[in-house]
Short mmCIF file of C-alpha atoms and ligand atoms in Angstrom, two decimals:
data_model
loop_
_atom_site.label_atom_id
_atom_site.label_comp_id
_atom_site.label_asym_id
_atom_site.label_seq_id
_atom_site.Cartn_x
_atom_site.Cartn_y
_atom_site.Cartn_z
CA UNK A 27 -13.43 21.60 23.05
CA UNK A 28 -13.68 20.70 19.42
CA UNK A 29 -14.82 17.53 18.31
CA UNK A 30 -12.65 15.04 16.46
CA UNK A 31 -13.90 13.65 13.23
CA UNK A 32 -14.53 10.66 12.38
CA UNK A 33 -15.99 7.82 9.34
CA UNK A 34 -19.72 8.12 9.31
CA UNK A 35 -20.63 4.98 8.33
CA UNK A 36 -19.40 1.23 8.71
CA UNK A 37 -19.02 0.62 4.60
CA UNK A 38 -17.49 4.10 4.23
CA UNK A 39 -14.86 2.88 6.89
CA UNK A 40 -14.45 -0.51 5.26
CA UNK A 41 -14.12 0.93 1.68
CA UNK A 42 -11.61 3.84 2.85
CA UNK A 43 -8.92 0.96 4.88
CA UNK A 44 -9.11 -0.39 1.80
CA UNK A 45 -8.52 2.20 -0.18
CA UNK A 46 -5.33 2.63 1.64
CA UNK A 47 -4.32 -0.88 0.89
CA UNK A 48 -5.15 -0.86 -2.11
CA UNK A 49 -3.01 0.88 -4.32
CA UNK A 50 0.05 0.74 -6.27
CA UNK A 51 1.30 -2.32 -4.22
CA UNK A 52 -1.68 -4.29 -5.91
CA UNK A 53 -1.87 -3.15 -9.44
CA UNK A 54 2.14 -2.50 -9.75
CA UNK A 55 3.88 -3.75 -7.38
CA UNK A 56 2.29 -7.32 -6.30
CA UNK A 57 2.30 -7.98 -10.36
CA UNK A 58 6.08 -7.55 -10.54
CA UNK A 59 6.70 -9.21 -7.72
CA UNK A 60 5.02 -11.85 -8.65
CA UNK A 61 6.57 -12.38 -12.79
CA UNK A 62 9.90 -11.76 -10.73
CA UNK A 63 9.56 -15.18 -8.09
CA UNK A 64 8.55 -17.42 -10.17
CA UNK A 65 4.53 -16.84 -10.39
CA UNK A 66 1.99 -19.00 -8.11
CA UNK A 67 4.52 -19.92 -5.34
CA UNK A 68 5.10 -16.30 -4.15
CA UNK A 69 1.33 -16.60 -4.05
CA UNK A 70 0.99 -18.99 -2.04
CA UNK A 71 3.66 -17.40 0.63
CA UNK A 72 2.24 -13.71 0.24
CA UNK A 73 -1.17 -15.80 0.95
CA UNK A 74 0.13 -16.92 4.15
CA UNK A 75 2.05 -13.78 5.36
CA UNK A 76 -1.34 -11.85 4.86
CA UNK A 77 -2.77 -14.62 7.18
CA UNK A 78 -0.25 -15.33 9.82
CA UNK A 79 1.46 -11.83 10.07
CA UNK A 80 -0.94 -9.12 8.00
CA UNK A 81 -4.37 -9.63 9.97
CA UNK A 82 -3.19 -10.03 13.37
CA UNK A 83 -1.03 -6.77 12.63
CA UNK A 84 -3.65 -5.35 11.16
CA UNK A 85 -5.45 -6.17 14.74
CA UNK A 86 -3.13 -4.82 16.74
CA UNK A 87 -2.96 -0.96 15.32
CA UNK A 88 -6.24 -0.53 15.21
CA UNK A 89 -6.28 -1.83 18.94
CA UNK A 90 -3.45 1.36 19.50
CA UNK A 91 -5.44 3.58 17.32
CA UNK A 92 -9.17 3.04 18.41
CA UNK A 93 -8.18 3.06 22.04
CA UNK A 94 -6.41 6.22 21.45
CA UNK A 95 -8.51 8.30 19.55
CA UNK A 96 -5.49 10.47 18.50
CA UNK A 97 -2.30 10.42 16.00
CA UNK A 98 -0.43 7.56 15.76
CA UNK A 99 2.43 9.05 18.53
CA UNK A 100 0.12 9.87 20.78
CA UNK A 101 -1.93 6.25 20.66
CA UNK A 102 1.63 4.26 20.97
CA UNK A 103 1.70 6.57 24.04
CA UNK A 104 -1.66 5.68 25.30
CA UNK A 105 -1.40 1.56 26.42
CA UNK A 106 2.15 1.92 27.09
CA UNK A 107 2.68 3.49 30.67
CA UNK A 108 5.48 6.12 29.83
CA UNK A 109 7.76 3.52 28.01
CA UNK A 110 9.67 5.33 25.00
CA UNK A 111 6.61 3.42 22.73
CA UNK A 112 5.71 6.51 21.01
CA UNK A 113 8.30 6.30 18.92
CA UNK A 114 7.15 3.62 16.73
CA UNK A 115 4.18 5.66 15.84
CA UNK A 116 6.76 8.47 14.66
CA UNK A 117 8.41 5.59 12.69
CA UNK A 118 5.23 5.31 11.21
CA UNK A 119 4.77 8.40 10.56
CA UNK A 120 8.01 8.86 9.33
CA UNK A 121 7.89 5.79 7.31
CA UNK A 122 4.67 6.63 6.07
CA UNK A 123 6.15 10.18 3.81
CA UNK A 124 8.80 8.78 2.47
CA UNK A 125 6.47 6.33 0.91
CA UNK A 126 4.26 9.11 -0.08
CA UNK A 127 7.35 11.17 -1.97
CA UNK A 128 8.88 8.49 -3.73
CA UNK A 129 5.15 7.06 -4.30
CA UNK A 130 3.84 10.35 -6.49
CA UNK A 131 6.64 9.43 -8.30
CA UNK A 132 5.18 6.30 -9.94
CA UNK A 133 1.53 8.13 -9.66
CA UNK A 134 2.94 10.64 -11.48
CA UNK A 135 4.32 8.48 -14.08
CA UNK A 136 0.41 7.11 -14.11
CA UNK A 137 -1.13 10.01 -14.64
CA UNK A 138 1.48 10.83 -17.77
CA UNK A 139 0.44 7.69 -19.50
CA UNK A 140 -2.70 7.95 -19.07
CA UNK A 141 -2.86 11.08 -21.07
CA UNK A 142 -0.66 9.55 -23.61
CA UNK A 143 -3.26 6.85 -23.65
CA UNK A 144 -5.45 8.81 -24.55
CA UNK A 145 -2.84 11.18 -27.24
CA UNK A 146 -2.19 7.92 -28.92
CA UNK A 147 1.30 8.50 -28.13
CA UNK A 148 2.70 5.40 -26.69
CA UNK A 149 1.18 3.33 -29.58
CA UNK A 150 4.23 2.07 -31.25
CA UNK A 151 6.99 -0.91 -30.97
CA UNK A 152 8.79 -2.36 -27.96
CA UNK A 153 11.31 -0.26 -28.96
CA UNK A 154 9.84 2.96 -29.06
CA UNK A 155 7.76 2.30 -25.85
CA UNK A 156 11.36 1.21 -24.54
CA UNK A 157 12.56 4.73 -25.59
CA UNK A 158 9.22 6.48 -24.99
CA UNK A 159 9.83 5.88 -21.30
CA UNK A 160 13.36 6.98 -20.96
CA UNK A 161 13.30 10.51 -22.09
CA UNK A 162 9.83 10.91 -20.42
CA UNK A 163 11.40 9.70 -16.34
CA UNK A 164 14.96 11.09 -17.58
CA UNK A 165 13.69 14.28 -18.49
CA UNK A 166 13.36 17.08 -15.31
CA UNK A 167 10.28 19.23 -15.60
CA UNK A 168 7.27 17.12 -15.89
CA UNK A 169 8.05 13.62 -13.66
CA UNK A 170 8.67 16.48 -10.99
CA UNK A 171 5.49 18.12 -12.26
CA UNK A 172 3.70 14.89 -12.56
CA UNK A 173 4.87 14.01 -9.29
CA UNK A 174 3.79 16.74 -7.42
CA UNK A 175 0.67 17.83 -9.03
CA UNK A 176 -0.21 14.02 -7.71
CA UNK A 177 0.90 14.83 -3.81
CA UNK A 178 -0.88 18.52 -4.38
CA UNK A 179 -4.55 16.58 -5.33
CA UNK A 180 -4.39 14.54 -2.55
CA UNK A 181 -3.63 17.40 -0.12
CA UNK A 182 -7.05 18.49 -1.66
CA UNK A 183 -8.76 15.40 -0.58
CA UNK A 184 -7.29 16.17 2.80
CA UNK A 185 -7.93 19.29 3.99
CA UNK A 186 -11.93 18.35 3.13
CA UNK A 187 -11.47 16.42 6.31
CA UNK A 188 -11.47 12.82 7.60
CA UNK A 189 -15.72 12.21 6.37
CA UNK A 190 -16.50 15.08 3.51
CA UNK A 191 -12.35 14.11 1.82
CA UNK A 192 -11.15 11.02 2.42
CA UNK A 193 -14.87 8.87 2.84
CA UNK A 194 -16.70 10.58 1.02
CA UNK A 195 -14.25 10.29 -2.23
CA UNK A 196 -12.73 6.20 -1.37
CA UNK A 197 -16.32 5.60 -1.50
CA UNK A 198 -16.62 6.60 -5.13
CA UNK A 199 -12.87 5.54 -6.17
CA UNK A 200 -13.14 2.07 -5.04
CA UNK A 201 -16.35 1.10 -6.58
CA UNK A 202 -15.03 2.58 -9.48
CA UNK A 203 -11.42 1.10 -9.67
CA UNK A 204 -13.36 -1.96 -9.10
CA UNK A 205 -15.28 -1.94 -12.27
CA UNK A 206 -12.06 -0.75 -14.51
CA UNK A 207 -10.35 -3.83 -13.02
CA UNK A 208 -13.04 -6.52 -13.99
CA UNK A 209 -13.69 -5.07 -17.24
CA UNK A 210 -9.81 -5.42 -18.54
CA UNK A 211 -9.42 -8.49 -16.56
CA UNK A 212 -12.16 -9.62 -18.74
CA UNK A 213 -11.18 -8.70 -22.35
CA UNK A 214 -7.55 -10.01 -20.92
CA UNK A 215 -8.66 -13.45 -20.29
CA UNK A 216 -10.66 -13.26 -23.48
CA UNK A 217 -7.65 -13.28 -25.30
CA UNK A 218 -6.48 -16.43 -27.73
CA UNK A 219 -3.30 -18.26 -25.37
CA UNK A 220 -4.57 -16.85 -22.07
CA UNK A 221 -4.26 -20.01 -20.48
CA UNK A 222 -0.88 -19.60 -20.21
CA UNK A 223 -0.61 -16.80 -17.69
CA UNK A 224 -3.51 -18.00 -15.73
CA UNK A 225 -1.61 -21.54 -15.25
CA UNK A 226 1.62 -18.80 -14.41
CA UNK A 227 -0.53 -17.53 -11.91
CA UNK A 228 -2.17 -20.55 -10.58
CA UNK A 229 -0.13 -23.68 -10.78
CA UNK A 230 3.27 -23.58 -8.33
CA UNK A 231 6.87 -24.42 -9.07
CA UNK A 232 8.51 -23.78 -5.38
CA UNK A 233 11.66 -24.58 -6.84
CA UNK A 234 12.68 -21.15 -7.46
CA UNK A 235 11.94 -20.53 -3.64
CA UNK A 236 14.06 -19.18 -1.09
CA UNK A 237 14.81 -16.44 1.43
CA UNK A 238 14.97 -13.45 -0.69
CA UNK A 239 11.48 -14.40 -2.32
CA UNK A 240 10.18 -15.03 1.49
CA UNK A 241 11.65 -11.61 2.44
CA UNK A 242 10.39 -9.97 -0.70
CA UNK A 243 6.62 -11.72 -0.14
CA UNK A 244 7.11 -10.55 3.40
CA UNK A 245 7.77 -6.91 2.20
CA UNK A 246 5.08 -6.91 -0.10
CA UNK A 247 2.52 -7.82 1.80
CA UNK A 248 3.11 -5.23 4.99
CA UNK A 249 3.47 -2.63 1.97
CA UNK A 250 0.02 -3.56 0.41
CA UNK A 251 -1.51 -3.79 3.39
CA UNK A 252 -0.21 -0.62 4.77
CA UNK A 253 1.19 -1.94 7.84
CA UNK A 254 3.90 -0.50 10.01
CA UNK A 255 2.88 3.06 8.85
CA UNK A 256 0.94 3.43 11.18
CA UNK A 257 -1.64 4.24 8.51
CA UNK A 258 -4.04 1.32 9.92
CA UNK A 259 -3.60 3.18 13.86
CA UNK A 260 -4.15 6.44 12.33
CA UNK A 261 -7.63 5.75 10.30
CA UNK A 262 -8.61 2.89 13.03
CA UNK A 263 -8.73 6.57 15.65
CA UNK A 264 -11.64 7.44 13.69
CA UNK A 265 -13.77 4.01 13.94
CA UNK A 266 -16.27 3.82 16.17
CA UNK A 267 -16.45 1.98 19.35
CA UNK A 268 -19.29 -0.83 18.23
CA UNK A 269 -16.91 -1.41 14.42
CA UNK A 270 -16.05 -5.23 15.19
CA UNK A 271 -11.72 -4.84 14.29
CA UNK A 272 -11.31 -8.25 13.70
CA UNK A 273 -13.74 -8.47 10.76
CA UNK A 274 -12.89 -4.96 9.18
CA UNK A 275 -9.55 -6.71 8.97
CA UNK A 276 -9.95 -9.65 7.51
CA UNK A 277 -12.46 -7.69 4.92
CA UNK A 278 -10.02 -5.29 4.16
CA UNK A 279 -7.36 -8.57 3.94
CA UNK A 280 -9.77 -10.06 1.47
CA UNK A 281 -10.27 -7.22 -1.18
CA UNK A 282 -6.65 -6.22 -0.64
CA UNK A 283 -5.96 -9.59 -2.15
CA UNK A 284 -8.55 -10.15 -4.27
CA UNK A 285 -7.75 -6.88 -6.26
CA UNK A 286 -3.79 -8.02 -6.42
CA UNK A 287 -4.93 -11.40 -7.70
CA UNK A 288 -6.56 -9.65 -10.21
CA UNK A 289 -4.49 -7.28 -11.48
CA UNK A 290 -2.46 -10.17 -11.82
CA UNK A 291 -5.26 -12.25 -14.04
CA UNK A 292 -5.15 -7.99 -15.62
CA UNK A 293 -1.41 -7.98 -16.56
CA UNK A 294 -0.69 -12.33 -16.85
CA UNK A 295 -2.78 -13.45 -19.63
CA UNK A 296 -2.02 -11.03 -22.03
CA UNK A 297 1.69 -10.91 -21.84
CA UNK A 298 1.62 -14.53 -21.98
CA UNK A 299 -0.33 -14.14 -25.10
CA UNK A 300 1.52 -12.13 -26.79
CA UNK A 301 4.89 -13.95 -25.90
CA UNK A 302 5.71 -11.49 -23.26
CA UNK A 303 7.48 -12.90 -20.28
CA UNK A 304 6.13 -10.61 -17.31
CA UNK A 305 9.81 -10.89 -15.59
CA UNK A 306 10.97 -7.48 -16.84
CA UNK A 307 10.21 -5.87 -12.87
CA UNK A 308 9.51 -2.63 -11.70
CA UNK A 309 8.71 -1.16 -15.61
CA UNK A 310 6.66 -4.55 -16.52
CA UNK A 311 3.78 -1.28 -16.31
CA UNK A 312 5.55 1.40 -18.44
CA UNK A 313 7.21 -0.43 -20.63
CA UNK A 314 5.64 -4.48 -21.44
CA UNK A 315 2.73 -3.61 -21.00
CA UNK A 316 1.32 -0.79 -23.63
CA UNK A 317 2.74 -3.26 -26.16
CA UNK A 318 1.61 -5.65 -24.86
CA UNK A 319 -2.37 -4.02 -25.28
CA UNK A 320 -1.55 -2.60 -28.46
CA UNK A 321 -0.45 -6.86 -29.66
CA UNK A 322 -2.93 -8.26 -27.83
CA UNK A 323 -5.61 -5.84 -29.57
CA UNK A 324 -3.59 -5.64 -32.97
CA UNK A 325 -7.37 -6.99 -34.30
CA UNK A 326 -9.17 -4.63 -32.67
CA UNK A 327 -6.88 -1.41 -32.59
CA UNK A 328 -10.39 0.49 -30.36
CA UNK A 329 -10.42 -2.13 -27.88
CA UNK A 330 -6.66 -2.07 -27.35
CA UNK A 331 -6.90 1.83 -27.08
CA UNK A 332 -10.03 1.64 -24.56
CA UNK A 333 -8.44 -0.98 -22.01
CA UNK A 334 -4.60 1.67 -22.18
CA UNK A 335 -6.77 4.28 -20.75
CA UNK A 336 -8.42 1.87 -18.55
CA UNK A 337 -5.83 0.97 -17.48
CA UNK A 338 -3.90 3.78 -16.61
CA UNK A 339 -6.81 6.14 -15.23
CA UNK A 340 -7.24 2.02 -12.97
CA UNK A 341 -3.69 2.88 -11.96
CA UNK A 342 -3.72 6.67 -10.79
CA UNK A 343 -7.44 5.88 -8.92
CA UNK A 344 -5.67 3.42 -6.52
CA UNK A 345 -2.53 5.65 -6.36
CA UNK A 346 -4.55 8.21 -4.91
CA UNK A 347 -6.46 6.28 -2.97
CA UNK A 348 -3.35 5.47 -1.32
CA UNK A 349 -2.05 8.79 -1.18
CA UNK A 350 -4.45 10.14 0.25
CA UNK A 351 -3.83 7.70 4.06
CA UNK A 352 -0.05 8.45 3.34
CA UNK A 353 -0.84 11.87 3.52
CA UNK A 354 -3.23 11.61 6.20
CA UNK A 355 -0.79 9.92 8.96
CA UNK A 356 1.17 12.94 8.72
CA UNK A 357 -1.59 15.86 8.48
CA UNK A 358 -2.99 14.59 12.36
CA UNK A 359 0.04 14.43 13.69
CA UNK A 360 1.23 17.65 12.67
CA UNK A 361 -2.85 19.04 13.69
CA UNK A 362 -2.99 17.65 16.86
CA UNK A 363 0.94 17.69 18.52
CA UNK A 364 2.00 21.03 16.89
CA UNK A 365 -1.66 22.47 17.76
CA UNK A 366 -1.48 24.40 13.73
CA UNK A 367 -5.14 24.23 12.33
CA UNK A 368 -5.27 21.06 9.47
CA UNK A 369 -5.25 23.30 6.49
CA UNK A 370 -1.26 24.29 7.67
CA UNK A 371 -0.64 20.70 8.62
CA UNK A 372 -1.47 19.33 5.10
CA UNK A 373 1.39 21.71 3.92
CA UNK A 374 3.79 20.68 5.89
CA UNK A 375 3.45 17.48 5.16
CA UNK A 376 2.82 18.36 0.81
CA UNK A 377 6.22 20.47 1.17
CA UNK A 378 8.51 17.03 3.38
CA UNK A 379 6.84 14.19 1.08
CA UNK A 380 7.52 16.77 -2.38
CA UNK A 381 11.11 17.01 -1.43
CA UNK A 382 11.58 13.34 -1.10
CA UNK A 383 9.54 13.17 -4.32
CA UNK A 384 12.00 15.67 -6.40
CA UNK A 385 15.07 13.79 -5.16
CA UNK A 386 13.56 9.92 -6.18
CA UNK A 387 11.81 11.42 -9.75
CA UNK A 388 15.88 13.37 -10.30
CA UNK A 389 17.73 9.72 -9.60
CA UNK A 390 15.66 7.66 -11.92
CA UNK A 391 16.04 10.53 -14.32
CA UNK A 392 18.14 12.90 -14.80
CA UNK A 393 20.61 13.35 -11.88
CA UNK A 394 21.80 8.96 -11.89
CA UNK A 395 24.60 10.52 -9.02
CA UNK A 396 21.67 10.82 -6.79
CA UNK A 397 22.64 6.97 -5.75
CA UNK A 398 23.16 5.49 -1.91
CA UNK A 399 24.95 1.75 -1.97
CA UNK A 400 24.79 1.89 -6.15
CA UNK A 401 20.99 2.60 -6.39
CA UNK A 402 19.58 5.35 -7.27
CA UNK A 403 17.62 7.20 -4.59
CA UNK A 404 13.90 5.60 -5.43
CA UNK A 405 15.19 2.33 -5.07
CA UNK A 406 16.84 3.23 -1.65
CA UNK A 407 14.13 4.60 -0.15
CA UNK A 408 11.41 1.30 -1.88
CA UNK A 409 14.04 -0.99 0.05
CA UNK A 410 14.19 0.61 2.84
CA UNK A 411 10.49 1.47 3.96
CA UNK A 412 8.91 -2.48 2.66
CA UNK A 413 12.30 -4.28 3.61
CA UNK A 414 12.88 -2.42 7.00
CA UNK A 415 11.01 0.12 8.49
CA UNK A 416 7.53 -1.05 7.96
CA UNK A 417 8.07 -4.70 9.24
CA UNK A 418 10.28 -3.63 12.54
CA UNK A 419 6.75 -1.04 12.79
CA UNK A 420 5.52 -4.47 12.82
CA UNK A 421 7.39 -6.38 14.71
CA UNK A 422 7.37 -3.83 17.58
CA UNK A 423 3.92 -3.33 17.39
CA UNK A 424 3.38 -6.59 17.85
CA UNK A 425 5.88 -6.67 20.98
CA UNK A 426 3.76 -3.53 22.53
CA UNK A 427 0.35 -5.00 22.38
CA UNK A 428 1.62 -8.54 23.02
CA UNK A 429 4.09 -7.93 26.10
CA UNK A 430 3.64 -4.45 26.95
CA UNK A 431 0.30 -2.82 26.77
CA UNK A 432 -2.40 -3.29 29.60
CA UNK A 433 -3.84 -6.83 28.94
CA UNK A 434 -7.10 -5.34 29.97
CA UNK A 435 -7.20 -2.69 27.41
CA UNK A 436 -6.03 -4.69 24.81
CA UNK A 437 -9.26 -6.95 25.78
CA UNK A 438 -11.23 -4.09 25.57
CA UNK A 439 -10.62 -3.08 22.46
CA UNK A 440 -10.43 -6.43 20.97
CA UNK A 441 -13.89 -7.22 22.75
CA UNK A 442 -15.46 -4.07 21.85
CA UNK A 443 -15.78 -4.41 25.61
CA UNK A 444 -16.74 -8.18 25.81
CA UNK A 445 -19.45 -8.15 23.33
CA UNK A 446 -17.93 -9.98 20.02
CA UNK A 447 -14.85 -11.95 19.26
CA UNK A 448 -13.98 -13.02 22.92
CA UNK A 449 -13.23 -16.56 21.83
CA UNK A 450 -10.56 -15.51 19.61
CA UNK A 451 -9.06 -13.14 22.35
CA UNK A 452 -6.25 -16.34 23.44
CA UNK A 453 -5.45 -17.19 20.09
CA UNK A 454 -4.63 -13.38 18.82
CA UNK A 455 -2.10 -12.80 21.89
CA UNK A 456 -0.57 -16.03 21.14
CA UNK A 457 0.06 -14.60 17.86
CA UNK A 458 1.41 -11.12 18.70
CA UNK A 459 3.12 -12.53 21.90
CA UNK A 460 5.28 -15.51 19.94
CA UNK A 461 4.37 -16.73 15.98
CA UNK A 462 4.14 -12.92 14.26
CA UNK A 463 7.14 -11.12 15.83
CA UNK A 464 9.11 -14.62 15.64
CA UNK A 465 8.78 -14.67 11.96
CA UNK A 466 9.87 -11.25 10.96
CA UNK A 467 12.49 -12.28 12.80
CA UNK A 468 13.97 -15.50 10.85
CA UNK A 469 13.02 -14.12 7.74
CA UNK A 470 15.70 -11.10 8.49
CA UNK A 471 17.96 -13.56 10.43
CA UNK A 472 17.62 -15.19 6.93
CA UNK A 473 18.08 -12.03 4.61
CA UNK A 474 21.11 -11.33 6.93
CA UNK A 475 22.37 -14.77 5.77
CA UNK A 476 22.81 -15.75 9.62
CA UNK A 477 20.75 -18.81 9.17
N1 PFF B 748 -0.74 -0.13 0.53
C1 PFF B 748 -0.33 0.63 -0.24
C2 PFF B 748 0.00 -0.14 -1.32
O1 PFF B 748 -0.50 -1.02 -1.39
O2 PFF B 748 -0.37 0.84 -2.23
C3 PFF B 748 1.00 1.40 0.28
C4 PFF B 748 0.66 1.94 1.20
C5 PFF B 748 -0.63 2.38 1.62
C6 PFF B 748 1.95 1.88 1.82
C7 PFF B 748 -0.60 3.73 2.59
C8 PFF B 748 1.95 2.67 3.22
C9 PFF B 748 0.91 3.76 3.70
F1 PFF B 748 0.65 4.18 4.54
#
């Protein structure tokens, strides 16, 4: 029988899984959501969800994945004793492939902006940058080509396998990403007036918090930890028997949150220092920010030029470590279920994601008719996954582990066969049985206006 691939080292496993978690969710979505939802109060609620829901949710997916050592659909089948739980795995595979499609559109924009920064094409006043973005994103060929190109780049890593592809690249990319981030944070915090941005990030004002903010923070926490997508389950299927699941989940959640907060520290001090309000939403990074860099470093244009290149390189790298994980979920599924070679399975995912990428890209550009409920398809895909499918996947995983799976088998996975974390087991089960599902239900009901 052919040996299943696995991560070769502990650091490799943590960096690869953190690479999945750390992505545009941290450096693009988290800052614009924080900007839109009032700053520090949003961050506090977000961290609350990471601890109460994120860590137990991650451990649950790890348990399912490592126990089965197989793709997500089969993994949910294993602990369930014949009930149709495998569809939770399938749901995750569908969600992650949809995300791969629209996420690559934004990743493609990052690459375009990286190129434009090197060429000095995005130097100009606010109006100019806005026009630049509009012209670029509403053209047909370039955004589509960059998006599909990004999926193909991901494909090239995936076909090399888990250890030689995913793990090796993550070990190189994650430290580089962290270094780039630190350089920009230091430069941004040294600007005159930067303290206002720091205060925005750390001084909470709870008067703006309502049910909508709660759901946004919940969606962001799930998206950022790659929860409910079967991604963690698929990666855990490559973990070794002695990997401490609770430690790994806590480490990854910590790295992910740290990077999100650092991304805030990179953007808000610079924005406030030039008097720009960071509440512009998704376009924050592509319309507001180029101008922020220019104005903030007006007296040192070379520093501004370099910062802008480093910034878009950082975004592209962060996106790549995440798209790799989204791609792997589907590839592992096709490879193991259809028995097709890994290379061919990867093509299936690449082609499906590319179709979603084309639809998403055109919907926010050249073909606005591609819309549903008055929203461009790209926003529909984003909302559908982050605010519905992922929390639903997380919810069902908790119900599955808490109420249906064999308690003995869950215990053996959680404690690595009686060796670690025995003291936390009861608390963990209490969380996945009651606390996490109830929280998710409340947030949904509130959003539906039923509370
Ligand atoms: N966690 C990633 C981010 O924050 O950008 C996004 C993501 C990765 C979502 C992998 C889903 C997934 F399966």
